[in-house]
Amino acid sequence: DVKVTQSSRYLVKRTGEKVFLECVQDMDHENMFWYRQDPGLGLRLIYFSYDVKMKEKGDIPEGYSVSREKKERFSLILESASTNQTSMYLCASSFHSLNQPQHFGDGTRLSIL
Amino acid sequence: AQSVTQPDIHITVSEGASLELRCNYSYGATPYLFWYVQSPGQGLQLLLKYFSGDTLVQGIKGFEAEFKRSQSSFNLRKPSVHWSDAAEYFCAVDQAGTALIFGKGTTLSVSS
């Protein structure tokens, strides 16, 4: 089975802190994704990556950056956390071809105080 | 632009009754469609997917979905709902092998 592991289930940080969310997958997937999930808004794509050191902006990239130094790891960075970034963050991965489903981690519930 | 609409925010179904969750998509080319389920506090689990061929797709946990191109719909069904099916359900369309576009989700409650 595909395993997508997010480093923390719950995280509490303070406004202005630099926050790192880590995601690791074990299926040699080329694609990796970061979404945020908010009630009534569904899942919104923040960034995705096709390959090591490659990244593409999603729908809501403002206030975030990403890093992909190794194929299996995709990090989401909140450069200066703000309260409106309190949310559930979901990481996903997939093969880079048509028709491939995305596999999700269990999510990180991030609270910014 | 591509979009996915799930018209029902919240549905309550009696245990043992049938279920249909609606999904409409807007996509220019042949769509690749997915249904995911999310239990409380968990990530998303793939229920089923449609790529081509037979328009009735079988998934896990007794779910099925029917693709209707003329109606731009991909509705999820289950003949008999169990209490453990209570969760949030998301329909999604594939953007040419890259990111998915998700609907806003439908929360299913199951009453006894």
PDB file of C-alpha atoms in Angstrom:
ATOM      1  CA  ASP A   1       0.000   0.000   0.000  1.00  0.00           C
ATOM      2  CA  VAL A   2       1.046   3.550  -0.689  1.00  0.00           C
ATOM      3  CA  LYS A   3       2.108   5.398   2.417  1.00  0.00           C
ATOM      4  CA  VAL A   4       2.081   9.171   2.612  1.00  0.00           C
ATOM      5  CA  THR A   5       3.311  10.337   5.985  1.00  0.00           C
ATOM      6  CA  GLN A   6       2.913  13.831   7.369  1.00  0.00           C
ATOM      7  CA  SER A   7       5.281  14.600  10.203  1.00  0.00           C
ATOM      8  CA  SER A   8       2.724  16.048  12.626  1.00  0.00           C
ATOM      9  CA  ARG A   9      -0.989  15.459  13.175  1.00  0.00           C
ATOM     10  CA  TYR A  10      -1.394  18.584  15.290  1.00  0.00           C
ATOM     11  CA  LEU A  11       0.792  21.659  15.467  1.00  0.00           C
ATOM     12  CA  VAL A  12       0.445  24.928  17.366  1.00  0.00           C
ATOM     13  CA  LYS A  13       2.622  27.900  16.426  1.00  0.00           C
ATOM     14  CA  ARG A  14       2.688  31.627  17.047  1.00  0.00           C
ATOM     15  CA  THR A  15       2.122  34.502  14.651  1.00  0.00           C
ATOM     16  CA  GLY A  16       5.290  35.443  12.819  1.00  0.00           C
ATOM     17  CA  GLU A  17       7.021  32.094  13.277  1.00  0.00           C
ATOM     18  CA  LYS A  18       8.489  30.201  10.344  1.00  0.00           C
ATOM     19  CA  VAL A  19       6.666  26.881  10.129  1.00  0.00           C
ATOM     20  CA  PHE A  20       7.715  23.713   8.326  1.00  0.00           C
ATOM     21  CA  LEU A  21       5.287  20.938   7.403  1.00  0.00           C
ATOM     22  CA  GLU A  22       6.926  17.777   6.160  1.00  0.00           C
ATOM     23  CA  CYS A  23       5.555  15.056   3.914  1.00  0.00           C
ATOM     24  CA  VAL A  24       7.198  11.791   2.862  1.00  0.00           C
ATOM     25  CA  GLN A  25       5.916   9.161   0.401  1.00  0.00           C
ATOM     26  CA  ASP A  26       7.281   5.678  -0.129  1.00  0.00           C
ATOM     27  CA  MET A  27       6.013   4.835  -3.641  1.00  0.00           C
ATOM     28  CA  ASP A  28       8.543   6.653  -5.822  1.00  0.00           C
ATOM     29  CA  HIS A  29       5.818   9.020  -7.037  1.00  0.00           C
ATOM     30  CA  GLU A  30       6.924  11.886  -9.242  1.00  0.00           C
ATOM     31  CA  ASN A  31       4.094  14.238  -8.248  1.00  0.00           C
ATOM     32  CA  MET A  32       3.533  15.675  -4.810  1.00  0.00           C
ATOM     33  CA  PHE A  33       0.928  18.185  -3.677  1.00  0.00           C
ATOM     34  CA  TRP A  34       0.017  20.409  -0.757  1.00  0.00           C
ATOM     35  CA  TYR A  35      -3.615  21.345  -0.136  1.00  0.00           C
ATOM     36  CA  ARG A  36      -5.342  23.228   2.608  1.00  0.00           C
ATOM     37  CA  GLN A  37      -8.811  22.271   3.705  1.00  0.00           C
ATOM     38  CA  ASP A  38     -11.261  24.677   5.308  1.00  0.00           C
ATOM     39  CA  PRO A  39     -14.928  24.123   6.194  1.00  0.00           C
ATOM     40  CA  GLY A  40     -17.205  25.008   3.307  1.00  0.00           C
ATOM     41  CA  LEU A  41     -14.292  25.595   0.928  1.00  0.00           C
ATOM     42  CA  GLY A  42     -13.199  22.048   0.242  1.00  0.00           C
ATOM     43  CA  LEU A  43      -9.584  21.404  -0.711  1.00  0.00           C
ATOM     44  CA  ARG A  44      -7.554  24.141  -2.321  1.00  0.00           C
ATOM     45  CA  LEU A  45      -4.216  23.537  -3.968  1.00  0.00           C
ATOM     46  CA  ILE A  46      -1.287  25.508  -2.558  1.00  0.00           C
ATOM     47  CA  TYR A  47       1.699  24.110  -4.510  1.00  0.00           C
ATOM     48  CA  PHE A  48       2.643  21.004  -6.388  1.00  0.00           C
ATOM     49  CA  SER A  49       5.821  19.466  -7.706  1.00  0.00           C
ATOM     50  CA  TYR A  50       6.518  17.251 -10.734  1.00  0.00           C
ATOM     51  CA  ASP A  51      10.044  16.360  -9.837  1.00  0.00           C
ATOM     52  CA  VAL A  52      12.930  17.116  -7.549  1.00  0.00           C
ATOM     53  CA  LYS A  53      13.604  20.846  -7.331  1.00  0.00           C
ATOM     54  CA  MET A  54      10.529  21.562  -9.492  1.00  0.00           C
ATOM     55  CA  LYS A  55       7.514  23.409  -8.163  1.00  0.00           C
ATOM     56  CA  GLU A  56       4.361  24.967  -9.504  1.00  0.00           C
ATOM     57  CA  LYS A  57       1.994  27.407  -7.845  1.00  0.00           C
ATOM     58  CA  GLY A  58      -1.506  26.255  -7.178  1.00  0.00           C
ATOM     59  CA  ASP A  59      -4.584  28.329  -6.488  1.00  0.00           C
ATOM     60  CA  ILE A  60      -3.530  29.893  -3.181  1.00  0.00           C
ATOM     61  CA  PRO A  61       0.291  30.100  -2.972  1.00  0.00           C
ATOM     62  CA  GLU A  62       0.487  33.459  -1.197  1.00  0.00           C
ATOM     63  CA  GLY A  63       2.243  33.241   2.149  1.00  0.00           C
ATOM     64  CA  TYR A  64       3.649  29.777   1.411  1.00  0.00           C
ATOM     65  CA  SER A  65       6.718  28.274  -0.192  1.00  0.00           C
ATOM     66  CA  VAL A  66       7.799  24.682  -0.812  1.00  0.00           C
ATOM     67  CA  SER A  67      10.946  22.630  -1.064  1.00  0.00           C
ATOM     68  CA  ARG A  68      11.611  19.353  -2.815  1.00  0.00           C
ATOM     69  CA  GLU A  69      15.247  18.342  -2.455  1.00  0.00           C
ATOM     70  CA  LYS A  70      14.545  14.604  -2.602  1.00  0.00           C
ATOM     71  CA  LYS A  71      11.940  12.724  -4.600  1.00  0.00           C
ATOM     72  CA  GLU A  72      10.217  11.268  -1.566  1.00  0.00           C
ATOM     73  CA  ARG A  73       9.973  14.447   0.490  1.00  0.00           C
ATOM     74  CA  PHE A  74       7.949  17.609  -0.059  1.00  0.00           C
ATOM     75  CA  SER A  75       8.002  20.388   2.511  1.00  0.00           C
ATOM     76  CA  LEU A  76       5.542  23.242   2.930  1.00  0.00           C
ATOM     77  CA  ILE A  77       6.915  26.401   4.526  1.00  0.00           C
ATOM     78  CA  LEU A  78       4.950  29.223   6.086  1.00  0.00           C
ATOM     79  CA  GLU A  79       7.475  32.032   5.942  1.00  0.00           C
ATOM     80  CA  SER A  80       5.792  34.167   8.610  1.00  0.00           C
ATOM     81  CA  ALA A  81       2.747  32.428  10.019  1.00  0.00           C
ATOM     82  CA  SER A  82      -0.477  34.368  10.361  1.00  0.00           C
ATOM     83  CA  THR A  83      -3.757  33.482  12.047  1.00  0.00           C
ATOM     84  CA  ASN A  84      -5.527  33.127   8.703  1.00  0.00           C
ATOM     85  CA  GLN A  85      -3.257  30.183   7.960  1.00  0.00           C
ATOM     86  CA  THR A  86      -4.892  28.158  10.707  1.00  0.00           C
ATOM     87  CA  SER A  87      -6.210  25.179   8.785  1.00  0.00           C
ATOM     88  CA  MET A  88      -5.941  21.500   7.971  1.00  0.00           C
ATOM     89  CA  TYR A  89      -3.072  20.808   5.575  1.00  0.00           C
ATOM     90  CA  LEU A  90      -3.096  17.703   3.403  1.00  0.00           C
ATOM     91  CA  CYS A  91      -0.214  16.267   1.421  1.00  0.00           C
ATOM     92  CA  ALA A  92      -0.739  13.936  -1.547  1.00  0.00           C
ATOM     93  CA  SER A  93       1.372  12.106  -4.119  1.00  0.00           C
ATOM     94  CA  SER A  94       0.820  10.370  -7.450  1.00  0.00           C
ATOM     95  CA  PHE A  95       2.593   9.059 -10.527  1.00  0.00           C
ATOM     96  CA  HIS A  96       3.085  11.611 -13.259  1.00  0.00           C
ATOM     97  CA  SER A  97       0.792  10.273 -15.927  1.00  0.00           C
ATOM     98  CA  LEU A  98      -2.832  10.542 -16.864  1.00  0.00           C
ATOM     99  CA  ASN A  99      -5.406   8.691 -14.829  1.00  0.00           C
ATOM    100  CA  GLN A 100      -3.315   8.258 -11.728  1.00  0.00           C
ATOM    101  CA  PRO A 101      -5.137   8.835  -8.454  1.00  0.00           C
ATOM    102  CA  GLN A 102      -3.613  10.885  -5.696  1.00  0.00           C
ATOM    103  CA  HIS A 103      -2.826   9.256  -2.376  1.00  0.00           C
ATOM    104  CA  PHE A 104      -3.243  11.370   0.744  1.00  0.00           C
ATOM    105  CA  GLY A 105      -1.627  11.625   4.120  1.00  0.00           C
ATOM    106  CA  ASP A 106      -3.693  11.942   7.300  1.00  0.00           C
ATOM    107  CA  GLY A 107      -3.286  15.703   7.448  1.00  0.00           C
ATOM    108  CA  THR A 108      -1.753  18.228   9.818  1.00  0.00           C
ATOM    109  CA  ARG A 109      -4.112  20.430  11.792  1.00  0.00           C
ATOM    110  CA  LEU A 110      -2.191  23.666  12.232  1.00  0.00           C
ATOM    111  CA  SER A 111      -3.236  26.369  14.672  1.00  0.00           C
ATOM    112  CA  ILE A 112      -1.585  29.772  14.575  1.00  0.00           C
ATOM    113  CA  LEU A 113      -2.083  31.773  17.773  1.00  0.00           C
TER     114      LEU A 113
ATOM    115  CA  ALA B   1     -12.163  26.921 -16.359  1.00  0.00           C
ATOM    116  CA  GLN B   2     -12.654  23.472 -14.955  1.00  0.00           C
ATOM    117  CA  SER B   3     -14.894  23.148 -11.930  1.00  0.00           C
ATOM    118  CA  VAL B   4     -16.677  20.571  -9.817  1.00  0.00           C
ATOM    119  CA  THR B   5     -19.990  21.195  -8.077  1.00  0.00           C
ATOM    120  CA  GLN B   6     -21.455  19.143  -5.294  1.00  0.00           C
ATOM    121  CA  PRO B   7     -24.905  20.677  -4.819  1.00  0.00           C
ATOM    122  CA  ASP B   8     -25.632  19.084  -1.451  1.00  0.00           C
ATOM    123  CA  ILE B   9     -23.632  20.345   1.522  1.00  0.00           C
ATOM    124  CA  HIS B  10     -25.180  17.932   4.010  1.00  0.00           C
ATOM    125  CA  ILE B  11     -27.332  14.823   3.575  1.00  0.00           C
ATOM    126  CA  THR B  12     -28.904  12.601   6.223  1.00  0.00           C
ATOM    127  CA  VAL B  13     -29.874   9.052   5.332  1.00  0.00           C
ATOM    128  CA  SER B  14     -31.375   6.316   7.458  1.00  0.00           C
ATOM    129  CA  GLU B  15     -29.251   3.241   7.998  1.00  0.00           C
ATOM    130  CA  GLY B  16     -30.152   0.644   5.386  1.00  0.00           C
ATOM    131  CA  ALA B  17     -31.561   3.197   2.962  1.00  0.00           C
ATOM    132  CA  SER B  18     -30.061   3.916  -0.429  1.00  0.00           C
ATOM    133  CA  LEU B  19     -27.746   6.841  -1.054  1.00  0.00           C
ATOM    134  CA  GLU B  20     -26.978   9.092  -3.993  1.00  0.00           C
ATOM    135  CA  LEU B  21     -24.488  11.940  -3.801  1.00  0.00           C
ATOM    136  CA  ARG B  22     -24.485  14.337  -6.702  1.00  0.00           C
ATOM    137  CA  CYS B  23     -21.494  15.672  -8.600  1.00  0.00           C
ATOM    138  CA  ASN B  24     -21.430  17.890 -11.688  1.00  0.00           C
ATOM    139  CA  TYR B  25     -18.268  18.852 -13.503  1.00  0.00           C
ATOM    140  CA  SER B  26     -17.240  21.380 -16.079  1.00  0.00           C
ATOM    141  CA  TYR B  27     -14.359  20.201 -18.225  1.00  0.00           C
ATOM    142  CA  GLY B  28     -13.623  20.628 -21.915  1.00  0.00           C
ATOM    143  CA  ALA B  29     -11.965  17.328 -22.684  1.00  0.00           C
ATOM    144  CA  THR B  30     -12.664  13.770 -21.580  1.00  0.00           C
ATOM    145  CA  PRO B  31     -12.769  14.004 -17.817  1.00  0.00           C
ATOM    146  CA  TYR B  32     -10.958  11.762 -15.408  1.00  0.00           C
ATOM    147  CA  LEU B  33     -13.161  11.646 -12.338  1.00  0.00           C
ATOM    148  CA  PHE B  34     -12.705  10.495  -8.786  1.00  0.00           C
ATOM    149  CA  TRP B  35     -14.662  10.104  -5.574  1.00  0.00           C
ATOM    150  CA  TYR B  36     -12.851  10.312  -2.245  1.00  0.00           C
ATOM    151  CA  VAL B  37     -14.096   9.809   1.300  1.00  0.00           C
ATOM    152  CA  GLN B  38     -12.760  11.484   4.423  1.00  0.00           C
ATOM    153  CA  SER B  39     -13.540  10.176   7.878  1.00  0.00           C
ATOM    154  CA  PRO B  40     -13.228  12.641  10.776  1.00  0.00           C
ATOM    155  CA  GLY B  41      -9.615  13.530  11.494  1.00  0.00           C
ATOM    156  CA  GLN B  42      -8.306  11.483   8.586  1.00  0.00           C
ATOM    157  CA  GLY B  43      -6.921  12.084   5.136  1.00  0.00           C
ATOM    158  CA  LEU B  44      -8.787  11.294   1.924  1.00  0.00           C
ATOM    159  CA  GLN B  45      -9.289   7.729   0.751  1.00  0.00           C
ATOM    160  CA  LEU B  46      -9.991   6.894  -2.879  1.00  0.00           C
ATOM    161  CA  LEU B  47     -13.404   5.244  -3.359  1.00  0.00           C
ATOM    162  CA  LEU B  48     -13.428   4.882  -7.135  1.00  0.00           C
ATOM    163  CA  LYS B  49     -12.268   6.430 -10.382  1.00  0.00           C
ATOM    164  CA  TYR B  50     -13.522   6.820 -13.948  1.00  0.00           C
ATOM    165  CA  PHE B  51     -11.168   7.114 -16.884  1.00  0.00           C
ATOM    166  CA  SER B  52     -12.968   5.632 -19.880  1.00  0.00           C
ATOM    167  CA  GLY B  53     -15.062   2.683 -20.986  1.00  0.00           C
ATOM    168  CA  ASP B  54     -17.958   1.394 -18.914  1.00  0.00           C
ATOM    169  CA  THR B  55     -19.837   4.350 -17.496  1.00  0.00           C
ATOM    170  CA  LEU B  56     -20.806   2.472 -14.322  1.00  0.00           C
ATOM    171  CA  VAL B  57     -17.801   2.190 -12.069  1.00  0.00           C
ATOM    172  CA  GLN B  58     -17.509  -0.024  -9.025  1.00  0.00           C
ATOM    173  CA  GLY B  59     -15.495   1.053  -6.025  1.00  0.00           C
ATOM    174  CA  ILE B  60     -14.602  -0.028  -2.549  1.00  0.00           C
ATOM    175  CA  LYS B  61     -17.008  -0.377   0.384  1.00  0.00           C
ATOM    176  CA  GLY B  62     -19.949  -1.191  -1.919  1.00  0.00           C
ATOM    177  CA  PHE B  63     -19.998   2.185  -3.670  1.00  0.00           C
ATOM    178  CA  GLU B  64     -20.555   2.745  -7.362  1.00  0.00           C
ATOM    179  CA  ALA B  65     -20.745   5.811  -9.586  1.00  0.00           C
ATOM    180  CA  GLU B  66     -22.238   6.467 -12.983  1.00  0.00           C
ATOM    181  CA  PHE B  67     -20.690   8.800 -15.536  1.00  0.00           C
ATOM    182  CA  LYS B  68     -23.230  10.634 -17.692  1.00  0.00           C
ATOM    183  CA  ARG B  69     -21.559  12.794 -20.282  1.00  0.00           C
ATOM    184  CA  SER B  70     -24.833  14.351 -21.472  1.00  0.00           C
ATOM    185  CA  GLN B  71     -25.528  15.623 -17.952  1.00  0.00           C
ATOM    186  CA  SER B  72     -21.892  16.316 -17.000  1.00  0.00           C
ATOM    187  CA  SER B  73     -22.506  14.263 -13.891  1.00  0.00           C
ATOM    188  CA  PHE B  74     -20.713  11.593 -11.899  1.00  0.00           C
ATOM    189  CA  ASN B  75     -23.066  10.659  -9.075  1.00  0.00           C
ATOM    190  CA  LEU B  76     -22.051   8.310  -6.277  1.00  0.00           C
ATOM    191  CA  ARG B  77     -24.470   5.624  -5.106  1.00  0.00           C
ATOM    192  CA  LYS B  78     -24.768   2.921  -2.519  1.00  0.00           C
ATOM    193  CA  PRO B  79     -27.788   0.606  -2.236  1.00  0.00           C
ATOM    194  CA  SER B  80     -27.739   0.261   1.547  1.00  0.00           C
ATOM    195  CA  VAL B  81     -25.947   2.688   3.838  1.00  0.00           C
ATOM    196  CA  HIS B  82     -24.176   1.594   7.017  1.00  0.00           C
ATOM    197  CA  TRP B  83     -23.529   3.807  10.049  1.00  0.00           C
ATOM    198  CA  SER B  84     -19.795   3.594   9.283  1.00  0.00           C
ATOM    199  CA  ASP B  85     -20.400   5.404   5.981  1.00  0.00           C
ATOM    200  CA  ALA B  86     -20.919   8.683   7.837  1.00  0.00           C
ATOM    201  CA  ALA B  87     -18.122  10.901   6.513  1.00  0.00           C
ATOM    202  CA  GLU B  88     -17.399  13.696   4.070  1.00  0.00           C
ATOM    203  CA  TYR B  89     -17.344  12.827   0.386  1.00  0.00           C
ATOM    204  CA  PHE B  90     -15.447  14.683  -2.304  1.00  0.00           C
ATOM    205  CA  CYS B  91     -15.788  14.507  -6.055  1.00  0.00           C
ATOM    206  CA  ALA B  92     -12.754  15.548  -8.110  1.00  0.00           C
ATOM    207  CA  VAL B  93     -11.674  15.970 -11.728  1.00  0.00           C
ATOM    208  CA  ASP B  94      -8.130  15.522 -13.003  1.00  0.00           C
ATOM    209  CA  GLN B  95      -6.481  18.467 -14.738  1.00  0.00           C
ATOM    210  CA  ALA B  96      -4.643  16.569 -17.469  1.00  0.00           C
ATOM    211  CA  GLY B  97      -2.529  14.466 -15.168  1.00  0.00           C
ATOM    212  CA  THR B  98      -1.553  17.153 -12.722  1.00  0.00           C
ATOM    213  CA  ALA B  99      -3.544  18.537  -9.849  1.00  0.00           C
ATOM    214  CA  LEU B 100      -7.106  17.608  -8.981  1.00  0.00           C
ATOM    215  CA  ILE B 101      -9.969  20.057  -8.767  1.00  0.00           C
ATOM    216  CA  PHE B 102     -12.205  19.159  -5.860  1.00  0.00           C
ATOM    217  CA  GLY B 103     -15.803  19.934  -5.121  1.00  0.00           C
ATOM    218  CA  LYS B 104     -16.555  21.490  -1.747  1.00  0.00           C
ATOM    219  CA  GLY B 105     -17.721  18.178  -0.353  1.00  0.00           C
ATOM    220  CA  THR B 106     -20.921  16.598   0.946  1.00  0.00           C
ATOM    221  CA  THR B 107     -21.215  15.577   4.562  1.00  0.00           C
ATOM    222  CA  LEU B 108     -23.175  12.370   5.054  1.00  0.00           C
ATOM    223  CA  SER B 109     -24.906  11.665   8.328  1.00  0.00           C
ATOM    224  CA  VAL B 110     -26.508   8.283   8.984  1.00  0.00           C
ATOM    225  CA  SER B 111     -29.466   8.034  11.330  1.00  0.00           C
ATOM    226  CA  SER B 112     -30.513   4.847  13.092  1.00  0.00           C
TER     227      SER B 112
END
